[in-house]
PDB file of C-alpha atoms in Angstrom:
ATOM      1  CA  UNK A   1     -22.760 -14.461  81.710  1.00  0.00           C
ATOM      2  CA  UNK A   2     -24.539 -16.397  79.275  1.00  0.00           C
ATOM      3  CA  UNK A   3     -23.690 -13.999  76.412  1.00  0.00           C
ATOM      4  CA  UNK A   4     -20.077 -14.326  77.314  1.00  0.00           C
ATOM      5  CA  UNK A   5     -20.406 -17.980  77.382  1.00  0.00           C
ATOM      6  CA  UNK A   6     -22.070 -17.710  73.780  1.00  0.00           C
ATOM      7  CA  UNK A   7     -19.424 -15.512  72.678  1.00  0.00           C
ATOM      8  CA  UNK A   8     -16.633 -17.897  73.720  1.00  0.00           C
ATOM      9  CA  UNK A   9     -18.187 -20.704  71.954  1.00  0.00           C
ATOM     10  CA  UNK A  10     -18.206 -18.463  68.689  1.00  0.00           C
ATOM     11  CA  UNK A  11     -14.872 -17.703  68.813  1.00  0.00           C
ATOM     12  CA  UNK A  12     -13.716 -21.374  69.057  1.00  0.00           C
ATOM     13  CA  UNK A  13     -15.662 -22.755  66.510  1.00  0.00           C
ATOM     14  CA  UNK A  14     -14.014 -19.618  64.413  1.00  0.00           C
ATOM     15  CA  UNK A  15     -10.811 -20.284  65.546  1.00  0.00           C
ATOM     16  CA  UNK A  16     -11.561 -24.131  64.589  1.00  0.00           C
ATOM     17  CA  UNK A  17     -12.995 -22.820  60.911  1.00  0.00           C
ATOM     18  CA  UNK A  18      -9.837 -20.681  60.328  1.00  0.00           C
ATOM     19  CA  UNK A  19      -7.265 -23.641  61.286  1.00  0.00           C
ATOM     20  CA  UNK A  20      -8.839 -25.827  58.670  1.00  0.00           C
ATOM     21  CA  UNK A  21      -8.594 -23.355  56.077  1.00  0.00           C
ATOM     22  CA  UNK A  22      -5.677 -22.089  56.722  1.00  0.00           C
ATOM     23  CA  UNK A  23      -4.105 -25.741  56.959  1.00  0.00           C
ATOM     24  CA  UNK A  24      -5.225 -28.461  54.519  1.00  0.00           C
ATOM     25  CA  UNK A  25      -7.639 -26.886  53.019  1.00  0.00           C
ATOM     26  CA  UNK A  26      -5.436 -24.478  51.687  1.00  0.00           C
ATOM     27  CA  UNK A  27      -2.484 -26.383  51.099  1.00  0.00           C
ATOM     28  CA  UNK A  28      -5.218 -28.383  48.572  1.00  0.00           C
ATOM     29  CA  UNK A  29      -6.156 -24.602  47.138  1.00  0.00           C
ATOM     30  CA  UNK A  30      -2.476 -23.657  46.577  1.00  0.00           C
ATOM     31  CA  UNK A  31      -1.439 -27.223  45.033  1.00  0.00           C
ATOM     32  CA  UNK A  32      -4.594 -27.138  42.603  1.00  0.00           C
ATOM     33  CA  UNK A  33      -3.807 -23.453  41.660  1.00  0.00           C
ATOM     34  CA  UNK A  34       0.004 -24.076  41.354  1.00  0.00           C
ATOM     35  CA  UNK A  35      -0.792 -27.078  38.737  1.00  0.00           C
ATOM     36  CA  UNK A  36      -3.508 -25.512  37.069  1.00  0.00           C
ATOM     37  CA  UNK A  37      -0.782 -23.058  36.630  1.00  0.00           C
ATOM     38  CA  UNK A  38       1.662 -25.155  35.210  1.00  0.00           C
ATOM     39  CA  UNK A  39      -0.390 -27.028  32.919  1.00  0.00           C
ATOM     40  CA  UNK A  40      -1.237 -23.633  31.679  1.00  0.00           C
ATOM     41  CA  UNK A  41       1.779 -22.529  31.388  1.00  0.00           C
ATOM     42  CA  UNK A  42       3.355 -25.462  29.569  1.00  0.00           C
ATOM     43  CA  UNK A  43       0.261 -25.842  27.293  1.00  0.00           C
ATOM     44  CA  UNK A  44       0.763 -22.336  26.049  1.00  0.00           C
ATOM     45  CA  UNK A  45       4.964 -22.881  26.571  1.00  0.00           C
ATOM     46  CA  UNK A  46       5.631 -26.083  24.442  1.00  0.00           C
ATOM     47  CA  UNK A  47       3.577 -25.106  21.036  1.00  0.00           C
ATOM     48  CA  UNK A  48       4.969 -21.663  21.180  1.00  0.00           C
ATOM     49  CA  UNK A  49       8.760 -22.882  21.349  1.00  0.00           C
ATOM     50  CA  UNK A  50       8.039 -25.009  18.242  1.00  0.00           C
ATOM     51  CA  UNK A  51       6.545 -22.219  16.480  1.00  0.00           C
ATOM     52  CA  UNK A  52       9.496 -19.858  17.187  1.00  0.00           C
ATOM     53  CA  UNK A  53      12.131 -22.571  16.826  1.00  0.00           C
ATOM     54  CA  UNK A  54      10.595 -23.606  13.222  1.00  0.00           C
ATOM     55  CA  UNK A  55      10.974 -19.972  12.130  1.00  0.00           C
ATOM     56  CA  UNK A  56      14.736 -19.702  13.184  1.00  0.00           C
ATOM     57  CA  UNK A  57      15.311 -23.039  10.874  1.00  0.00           C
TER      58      UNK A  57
END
């Protein structure tokens, strides 16, 4: 019984661990990653259009 007791009390602290992560902590994760992304993206994006565009004119 005690085991089972022990057992139970694992699985809600798990269940407890997986709701944070899954909720705001994620939700943090995936808006860092998303604008790290971005940034990125436009970093590389806006010198690169100036480039191209200065050898069409």
């Amino acid at each position: 019984m005690n085991r089972g007791l022990l057992e139970l009390q694992h699985s809600k602290q798990t269940k407890k661990t997986l709701d944070l992560i899954d909720g705001p902590l994620f939700d943090l994760w995936l808006k860092k990653i998303t604008n790290g992304l971005f940034t990125t993206c436009m970093v590389i994006a806006i010198p690169l259009f100036f480039y191209l565009f200065s050898w069409i004119f």
